[in-house]
């Protein structure tokens, strides 16, 4: 079986909020149209960038349902269903599959972590139940643990576990994971600053914050690499590097939401503990957006 997961640029979508702090479903639908019209290859809703950690279960469901309905099969939608509680993760996964999600992103358990067998079962409990592709999410900077390569190897043999978002920034780890890649198990870069190096290690694309503000350029970078224009892809990666660094000058998604607001996209604010960025950082971000021709 060949995975049905998309290749290319998958945007890690922000969750826009209204002035009263509620989820802005109208803006969510606008963002889906924006990405469909700018060649984005897939949408991830309720990832780290989507602030689901401070949203209620009802708000998570509303955001997922809104994006899936707005996409209407025109672009694949992957939903973040992860939790450090395996039972909660299973409930979410079943619900989002029923809603029409094209895939699920499942994170390794944060805070409580797990031993090896617990980690395997954390993912396989869901994989044994659903019939849509699962992407593992390795982001030790957020979870306090990296998924051991030997665990990834075991999980990669499961027919429903078809990919990994590798966001450790550790190319050595990515190279070891790359030995497991095939038509049934793919890797995505989880770091915008090393998309091309990660594709050199076998990644099929990126799950991207950059794509929130520069969707066409992110798609083009990945597309060039997939079409054997390595130098062209590398050139674009270098051109965008200063902007990428500015998008991570404070904890994600503070800068990317600020960037989108500077671009006139009106995605609203954040939920505590996230807070508007420092003015000096905002000026750096604005300067890089201007240099990239993305805001006035």
mmCIF file of C-alpha atoms in Angstrom:
data_model
loop_
_atom_site.group_PDB
_atom_site.id
_atom_site.type_symbol
_atom_site.label_atom_id
_atom_site.label_comp_id
_atom_site.label_asym_id
_atom_site.label_seq_id
_atom_site.Cartn_x
_atom_site.Cartn_y
_atom_site.Cartn_z
ATOM 1 C CA UNK A 1 0.000 0.000 0.000
ATOM 2 C CA UNK A 2 1.305 3.427 -0.946
ATOM 3 C CA UNK A 3 0.496 6.216 1.489
ATOM 4 C CA UNK A 4 -2.188 8.704 0.507
ATOM 5 C CA UNK A 5 -0.513 11.465 2.527
ATOM 6 C CA UNK A 6 0.283 14.542 0.415
ATOM 7 C CA UNK A 7 3.761 15.485 -0.749
ATOM 8 C CA UNK A 8 4.758 19.131 -0.681
ATOM 9 C CA UNK A 9 3.927 22.061 1.581
ATOM 10 C CA UNK A 10 1.383 21.400 4.323
ATOM 11 C CA UNK A 11 0.522 24.575 6.205
ATOM 12 C CA UNK A 12 0.407 24.424 10.002
ATOM 13 C CA UNK A 13 -2.669 26.627 10.138
ATOM 14 C CA UNK A 14 -3.184 29.268 12.830
ATOM 15 C CA UNK A 15 -6.525 29.404 14.625
ATOM 16 C CA UNK A 16 -7.924 32.919 14.125
ATOM 17 C CA UNK A 17 -9.772 34.470 17.062
ATOM 18 C CA UNK A 18 -12.450 37.160 17.139
ATOM 19 C CA UNK A 19 -12.064 40.264 19.305
ATOM 20 C CA UNK A 20 -13.955 38.511 22.105
ATOM 21 C CA UNK A 21 -11.483 35.619 21.958
ATOM 22 C CA UNK A 22 -13.810 33.097 20.302
ATOM 23 C CA UNK A 23 -12.784 30.998 17.289
ATOM 24 C CA UNK A 24 -13.311 33.017 14.094
ATOM 25 C CA UNK A 25 -14.888 30.453 11.779
ATOM 26 C CA UNK A 26 -15.451 32.969 8.981
ATOM 27 C CA UNK A 27 -11.731 33.784 8.935
ATOM 28 C CA UNK A 28 -10.875 30.064 9.055
ATOM 29 C CA UNK A 29 -12.896 29.546 5.878
ATOM 30 C CA UNK A 30 -11.111 32.518 4.269
ATOM 31 C CA UNK A 31 -7.737 30.997 5.161
ATOM 32 C CA UNK A 32 -8.715 27.688 3.539
ATOM 33 C CA UNK A 33 -9.576 29.572 0.319
ATOM 34 C CA UNK A 34 -6.284 31.480 0.556
ATOM 35 C CA UNK A 35 -4.319 28.238 0.698
ATOM 36 C CA UNK A 36 -6.303 26.521 -2.044
ATOM 37 C CA UNK A 37 -5.618 29.503 -4.334
ATOM 38 C CA UNK A 38 -1.899 29.697 -3.425
ATOM 39 C CA UNK A 39 -0.936 26.073 -4.220
ATOM 40 C CA UNK A 40 -0.591 24.810 -0.647
ATOM 41 C CA UNK A 41 -0.562 21.004 -0.813
ATOM 42 C CA UNK A 42 -2.301 20.246 2.488
ATOM 43 C CA UNK A 43 -3.662 21.833 5.668
ATOM 44 C CA UNK A 44 -2.887 20.842 9.240
ATOM 45 C CA UNK A 45 -5.448 22.167 11.700
ATOM 46 C CA UNK A 46 -5.033 21.988 15.510
ATOM 47 C CA UNK A 47 -1.269 21.636 15.466
ATOM 48 C CA UNK A 48 1.101 23.571 17.739
ATOM 49 C CA UNK A 49 0.574 26.661 15.560
ATOM 50 C CA UNK A 50 -3.200 26.273 15.955
ATOM 51 C CA UNK A 51 -3.068 26.888 19.734
ATOM 52 C CA UNK A 52 -5.207 23.840 20.511
ATOM 53 C CA UNK A 53 -3.453 23.531 23.880
ATOM 54 C CA UNK A 54 -5.519 26.498 25.124
ATOM 55 C CA UNK A 55 -8.745 25.631 23.300
ATOM 56 C CA UNK A 56 -11.686 23.686 24.678
ATOM 57 C CA UNK A 57 -12.753 20.361 23.182
ATOM 58 C CA UNK A 58 -15.770 22.101 21.649
ATOM 59 C CA UNK A 59 -13.538 24.746 20.056
ATOM 60 C CA UNK A 60 -11.187 22.070 18.689
ATOM 61 C CA UNK A 61 -14.165 20.312 17.126
ATOM 62 C CA UNK A 62 -15.497 23.575 15.683
ATOM 63 C CA UNK A 63 -12.138 24.465 14.098
ATOM 64 C CA UNK A 64 -11.646 20.981 12.637
ATOM 65 C CA UNK A 65 -15.205 20.799 11.287
ATOM 66 C CA UNK A 66 -14.981 24.281 9.764
ATOM 67 C CA UNK A 67 -11.714 23.545 7.926
ATOM 68 C CA UNK A 68 -12.820 20.104 6.693
ATOM 69 C CA UNK A 69 -16.101 21.504 5.371
ATOM 70 C CA UNK A 70 -14.430 24.534 3.768
ATOM 71 C CA UNK A 71 -11.802 22.341 2.091
ATOM 72 C CA UNK A 72 -14.593 20.196 0.612
ATOM 73 C CA UNK A 73 -12.130 17.615 -0.694
ATOM 74 C CA UNK A 74 -10.138 20.177 -2.711
ATOM 75 C CA UNK A 75 -7.104 19.978 -0.422
ATOM 76 C CA UNK A 76 -6.186 17.273 2.127
ATOM 77 C CA UNK A 77 -6.880 18.164 5.762
ATOM 78 C CA UNK A 78 -4.839 16.607 8.562
ATOM 79 C CA UNK A 79 -6.114 17.158 12.095
ATOM 80 C CA UNK A 80 -3.979 17.258 15.215
ATOM 81 C CA UNK A 81 -5.560 14.695 17.544
ATOM 82 C CA UNK A 82 -2.662 14.326 19.956
ATOM 83 C CA UNK A 83 -2.799 14.211 23.727
ATOM 84 C CA UNK A 84 -0.603 12.974 26.551
ATOM 85 C CA UNK A 85 -3.649 10.960 27.602
ATOM 86 C CA UNK A 86 -3.948 7.995 25.209
ATOM 87 C CA UNK A 87 -7.689 7.584 25.867
ATOM 88 C CA UNK A 88 -8.315 11.262 25.006
ATOM 89 C CA UNK A 89 -6.182 10.913 21.865
ATOM 90 C CA UNK A 90 -8.218 7.883 20.784
ATOM 91 C CA UNK A 91 -11.523 9.711 21.309
ATOM 92 C CA UNK A 92 -10.296 12.698 19.290
ATOM 93 C CA UNK A 93 -8.955 10.504 16.488
ATOM 94 C CA UNK A 94 -12.248 8.628 16.079
ATOM 95 C CA UNK A 95 -14.198 11.886 16.099
ATOM 96 C CA UNK A 96 -12.008 13.591 13.463
ATOM 97 C CA UNK A 97 -12.043 10.524 11.225
ATOM 98 C CA UNK A 98 -15.847 10.601 11.347
ATOM 99 C CA UNK A 99 -15.774 14.339 10.491
ATOM 100 C CA UNK A 100 -13.903 13.564 7.272
ATOM 101 C CA UNK A 101 -10.253 14.243 8.131
ATOM 102 C CA UNK A 102 -7.789 12.906 5.569
ATOM 103 C CA UNK A 103 -5.151 12.138 8.205
ATOM 104 C CA UNK A 104 -4.190 12.606 11.850
ATOM 105 C CA UNK A 105 -1.140 14.086 13.557
ATOM 106 C CA UNK A 106 -0.336 12.369 16.880
ATOM 107 C CA UNK A 107 2.229 13.763 19.297
ATOM 108 C CA UNK A 108 4.396 11.797 21.700
ATOM 109 C CA UNK A 109 3.153 12.173 25.305
ATOM 110 C CA UNK A 110 4.389 15.414 26.852
ATOM 111 C CA UNK A 111 5.009 15.921 30.586
ATOM 112 C CA UNK A 112 4.229 12.334 31.639
ATOM 113 C CA UNK A 113 6.413 10.964 28.776
ATOM 114 C CA UNK A 114 6.466 7.131 28.553
ATOM 115 C CA UNK A 115 8.665 4.073 28.528
ATOM 116 C CA UNK A 116 9.279 2.247 25.240
ATOM 117 C CA UNK A 117 6.302 -0.095 25.281
ATOM 118 C CA UNK A 118 3.984 2.621 26.567
ATOM 119 C CA UNK A 119 5.099 4.869 23.712
ATOM 120 C CA UNK A 120 4.434 2.168 21.121
ATOM 121 C CA UNK A 121 0.965 1.519 22.540
ATOM 122 C CA UNK A 122 0.183 5.243 22.794
ATOM 123 C CA UNK A 123 0.262 5.351 18.990
ATOM 124 C CA UNK A 124 -0.897 1.837 18.072
ATOM 125 C CA UNK A 125 -4.038 2.147 20.242
ATOM 126 C CA UNK A 126 -5.204 4.767 17.747
ATOM 127 C CA UNK A 127 -3.693 3.119 14.660
ATOM 128 C CA UNK A 128 -5.523 -0.129 15.407
ATOM 129 C CA UNK A 129 -8.848 1.729 15.509
ATOM 130 C CA UNK A 130 -8.893 4.282 12.672
ATOM 131 C CA UNK A 131 -8.705 3.856 8.910
ATOM 132 C CA UNK A 132 -6.994 7.093 7.908
ATOM 133 C CA UNK A 133 -3.225 7.757 7.797
ATOM 134 C CA UNK A 134 -1.405 8.740 10.971
ATOM 135 C CA UNK A 135 1.631 11.031 11.131
ATOM 136 C CA UNK A 136 3.834 10.743 14.213
ATOM 137 C CA UNK A 137 4.979 14.083 15.645
ATOM 138 C CA UNK A 138 8.508 14.239 17.048
ATOM 139 C CA UNK A 139 9.160 17.590 18.728
ATOM 140 C CA UNK A 140 11.319 17.066 21.820
ATOM 141 C CA UNK A 141 11.613 20.822 22.461
ATOM 142 C CA UNK A 142 7.880 20.816 23.283
ATOM 143 C CA UNK A 143 7.418 17.332 24.767
ATOM 144 C CA UNK A 144 10.652 16.766 26.691
ATOM 145 C CA UNK A 145 11.350 13.537 24.819
ATOM 146 C CA UNK A 146 12.340 12.327 21.365
ATOM 147 C CA UNK A 147 10.671 9.259 19.894
ATOM 148 C CA UNK A 148 13.538 6.720 19.770
ATOM 149 C CA UNK A 149 14.389 5.602 16.228
ATOM 150 C CA UNK A 150 13.785 1.971 17.210
ATOM 151 C CA UNK A 151 10.243 2.948 18.273
ATOM 152 C CA UNK A 152 9.707 4.776 14.971
ATOM 153 C CA UNK A 153 10.897 1.610 13.206
ATOM 154 C CA UNK A 154 8.335 -0.539 15.007
ATOM 155 C CA UNK A 155 5.546 1.952 14.417
ATOM 156 C CA UNK A 156 6.439 2.426 10.736
ATOM 157 C CA UNK A 157 5.454 -1.196 10.101
ATOM 158 C CA UNK A 158 1.848 -0.476 11.115
ATOM 159 C CA UNK A 159 -0.268 -0.032 7.967
ATOM 160 C CA UNK A 160 -2.024 3.082 9.311
ATOM 161 C CA UNK A 161 1.118 4.827 10.626
ATOM 162 C CA UNK A 162 2.341 6.347 7.396
ATOM 163 C CA UNK A 163 4.561 9.296 8.278
ATOM 164 C CA UNK A 164 6.515 11.347 10.787
ATOM 165 C CA UNK A 165 6.770 15.091 11.279
ATOM 166 C CA UNK A 166 10.380 15.472 12.375
ATOM 167 C CA UNK A 167 10.771 18.732 14.287
ATOM 168 C CA UNK A 168 13.815 18.101 16.457
ATOM 169 C CA UNK A 169 16.119 20.039 14.128
ATOM 170 C CA UNK A 170 18.567 17.138 14.503
ATOM 171 C CA UNK A 171 19.727 16.082 11.034
ATOM 172 C CA UNK A 172 21.511 13.055 12.503
ATOM 173 C CA UNK A 173 18.195 11.796 13.919
ATOM 174 C CA UNK A 174 16.479 12.532 10.582
ATOM 175 C CA UNK A 175 19.145 10.534 8.731
ATOM 176 C CA UNK A 176 18.520 7.538 10.967
ATOM 177 C CA UNK A 177 14.764 7.844 10.385
ATOM 178 C CA UNK A 178 15.430 8.158 6.644
ATOM 179 C CA UNK A 179 16.535 4.527 6.574
ATOM 180 C CA UNK A 180 12.928 3.590 7.370
ATOM 181 C CA UNK A 181 11.327 5.620 4.558
ATOM 182 C CA UNK A 182 9.484 3.922 1.691
ATOM 183 C CA UNK A 183 6.210 4.252 -0.238
ATOM 184 C CA UNK A 184 4.287 3.421 2.955
ATOM 185 C CA UNK A 185 6.146 5.672 5.404
ATOM 186 C CA UNK A 186 7.195 9.251 4.678
ATOM 187 C CA UNK A 187 8.886 12.073 6.567
ATOM 188 C CA UNK A 188 8.073 15.785 6.730
ATOM 189 C CA UNK A 189 10.373 18.525 7.900
ATOM 190 C CA UNK A 190 8.935 20.207 10.962
ATOM 191 C CA UNK A 191 11.463 23.060 10.744
ATOM 192 C CA UNK A 192 11.169 25.757 8.091
ATOM 193 C CA UNK A 193 14.857 26.699 8.263
ATOM 194 C CA UNK A 194 15.994 23.236 7.093
ATOM 195 C CA UNK A 195 13.332 22.198 4.559
ATOM 196 C CA UNK A 196 15.863 21.547 1.788
ATOM 197 C CA UNK A 197 18.393 19.735 4.030
ATOM 198 C CA UNK A 198 15.542 17.571 5.337
ATOM 199 C CA UNK A 199 14.460 16.767 1.798
ATOM 200 C CA UNK A 200 18.076 15.785 1.167
ATOM 201 C CA UNK A 201 17.548 13.306 4.007
ATOM 202 C CA UNK A 202 14.464 11.935 2.262
ATOM 203 C CA UNK A 203 11.593 14.163 3.457
ATOM 204 C CA UNK A 204 8.581 14.430 1.131
ATOM 205 C CA UNK A 205 7.883 18.012 2.133
ATOM 206 C CA UNK A 206 7.245 20.215 5.140
ATOM 207 C CA UNK A 207 4.569 20.931 7.720
ATOM 208 C CA UNK A 208 5.160 24.640 7.719
ATOM 209 C CA UNK A 209 4.620 27.834 9.695
ATOM 210 C CA UNK A 210 6.237 29.837 6.877
ATOM 211 C CA UNK A 211 3.416 28.693 4.576
ATOM 212 C CA UNK A 212 0.938 30.734 6.651
ATOM 213 C CA UNK A 213 2.502 33.922 5.240
ATOM 214 C CA UNK A 214 4.346 32.726 2.110
ATOM 215 C CA UNK A 215 2.349 29.746 0.800
ATOM 216 C CA UNK A 216 3.364 29.986 -2.861
ATOM 217 C CA UNK A 217 7.076 30.336 -2.058
ATOM 218 C CA UNK A 218 6.975 27.389 0.369
ATOM 219 C CA UNK A 219 5.170 25.234 -2.199
ATOM 220 C CA UNK A 220 7.648 26.294 -4.892
ATOM 221 C CA UNK A 221 10.661 25.429 -2.729
ATOM 222 C CA UNK A 222 9.420 21.904 -2.120
ATOM 223 C CA UNK A 223 8.180 21.479 -5.681
ATOM 224 C CA UNK A 224 11.563 22.482 -7.104
ATOM 225 C CA UNK A 225 13.304 19.887 -4.969
ATOM 226 C CA UNK A 226 10.795 17.167 -5.881
ATOM 227 C CA UNK A 227 11.349 18.054 -9.548
ATOM 228 C CA UNK A 228 15.140 17.689 -9.181
ATOM 229 C CA UNK A 229 15.888 21.425 -9.149
ATOM 230 C CA UNK A 230 17.945 21.164 -5.968
ATOM 231 C CA UNK A 231 19.825 24.413 -6.537
ATOM 232 C CA UNK A 232 16.607 26.286 -7.209
ATOM 233 C CA UNK A 233 15.106 24.936 -3.985
ATOM 234 C CA UNK A 234 18.244 25.808 -2.036
ATOM 235 C CA UNK A 235 18.246 29.319 -3.463
ATOM 236 C CA UNK A 236 14.666 29.872 -2.274
ATOM 237 C CA UNK A 237 15.486 28.417 1.150
ATOM 238 C CA UNK A 238 18.359 30.896 1.522
ATOM 239 C CA UNK A 239 16.239 33.820 0.318
ATOM 240 C CA UNK A 240 13.589 33.069 2.925
ATOM 241 C CA UNK A 241 15.940 32.319 5.802
ATOM 242 C CA UNK A 242 15.871 35.755 7.453
ATOM 243 C CA UNK A 243 12.070 35.797 7.316
ATOM 244 C CA UNK A 244 11.943 32.273 8.775
ATOM 245 C CA UNK A 245 14.213 33.316 11.633
ATOM 246 C CA UNK A 246 11.955 36.317 12.308
ATOM 247 C CA UNK A 247 8.904 34.028 12.404
ATOM 248 C CA UNK A 248 10.542 32.198 15.295
ATOM 249 C CA UNK A 249 12.027 35.197 17.113
ATOM 250 C CA UNK A 250 9.561 34.435 19.908
ATOM 251 C CA UNK A 251 7.666 31.248 20.673
ATOM 252 C CA UNK A 252 5.422 30.015 17.835
ATOM 253 C CA UNK A 253 2.709 31.061 16.949
ATOM 254 C CA UNK A 254 3.184 34.569 18.387
ATOM 255 C CA UNK A 255 5.292 35.920 15.481
ATOM 256 C CA UNK A 256 3.361 34.248 12.661
ATOM 257 C CA UNK A 257 0.039 35.602 13.910
ATOM 258 C CA UNK A 258 1.614 39.041 14.273
ATOM 259 C CA UNK A 259 2.978 38.710 10.715
ATOM 260 C CA UNK A 260 -0.440 37.776 9.347
ATOM 261 C CA UNK A 261 -1.992 40.768 11.093
ATOM 262 C CA UNK A 262 0.726 43.048 9.653
ATOM 263 C CA UNK A 263 -0.209 41.628 6.239
ATOM 264 C CA UNK A 264 -3.848 42.617 6.816
ATOM 265 C CA UNK A 265 -5.131 39.084 7.357
ATOM 266 C CA UNK A 266 -6.790 39.948 10.699
ATOM 267 C CA UNK A 267 -6.356 36.630 12.496
ATOM 268 C CA UNK A 268 -6.700 38.189 15.952
ATOM 269 C CA UNK A 269 -4.682 37.658 19.085
ATOM 270 C CA UNK A 270 -3.586 34.826 21.338
ATOM 271 C CA UNK A 271 -4.600 33.056 24.489
ATOM 272 C CA UNK A 272 -2.560 33.223 27.645
ATOM 273 C CA UNK A 273 0.112 32.196 28.380
ATOM 274 C CA UNK A 274 0.911 33.508 24.871
ATOM 275 C CA UNK A 275 1.110 37.292 24.782
ATOM 276 C CA UNK A 276 1.762 39.962 22.113
ATOM 277 C CA UNK A 277 5.410 40.152 21.111
ATOM 278 C CA UNK A 278 8.002 42.673 22.244
ATOM 279 C CA UNK A 279 8.112 45.839 20.144
ATOM 280 C CA UNK A 280 11.763 45.391 19.095
ATOM 281 C CA UNK A 281 10.964 41.888 17.823
ATOM 282 C CA UNK A 282 7.889 43.195 16.051
ATOM 283 C CA UNK A 283 10.041 45.728 14.184
ATOM 284 C CA UNK A 284 12.460 42.997 13.063
ATOM 285 C CA UNK A 285 9.534 40.877 11.878
ATOM 286 C CA UNK A 286 7.972 43.795 10.006
ATOM 287 C CA UNK A 287 11.286 44.605 8.325
ATOM 288 C CA UNK A 288 11.683 41.018 7.088
ATOM 289 C CA UNK A 289 8.116 40.915 5.803
ATOM 290 C CA UNK A 290 8.776 44.147 3.908
ATOM 291 C CA UNK A 291 12.019 42.773 2.458
ATOM 292 C CA UNK A 292 10.082 39.708 1.272
ATOM 293 C CA UNK A 293 7.452 41.960 -0.299
ATOM 294 C CA UNK A 294 4.719 40.614 1.980
ATOM 295 C CA UNK A 295 3.632 43.820 3.705
ATOM 296 C CA UNK A 296 3.804 47.570 3.169
#
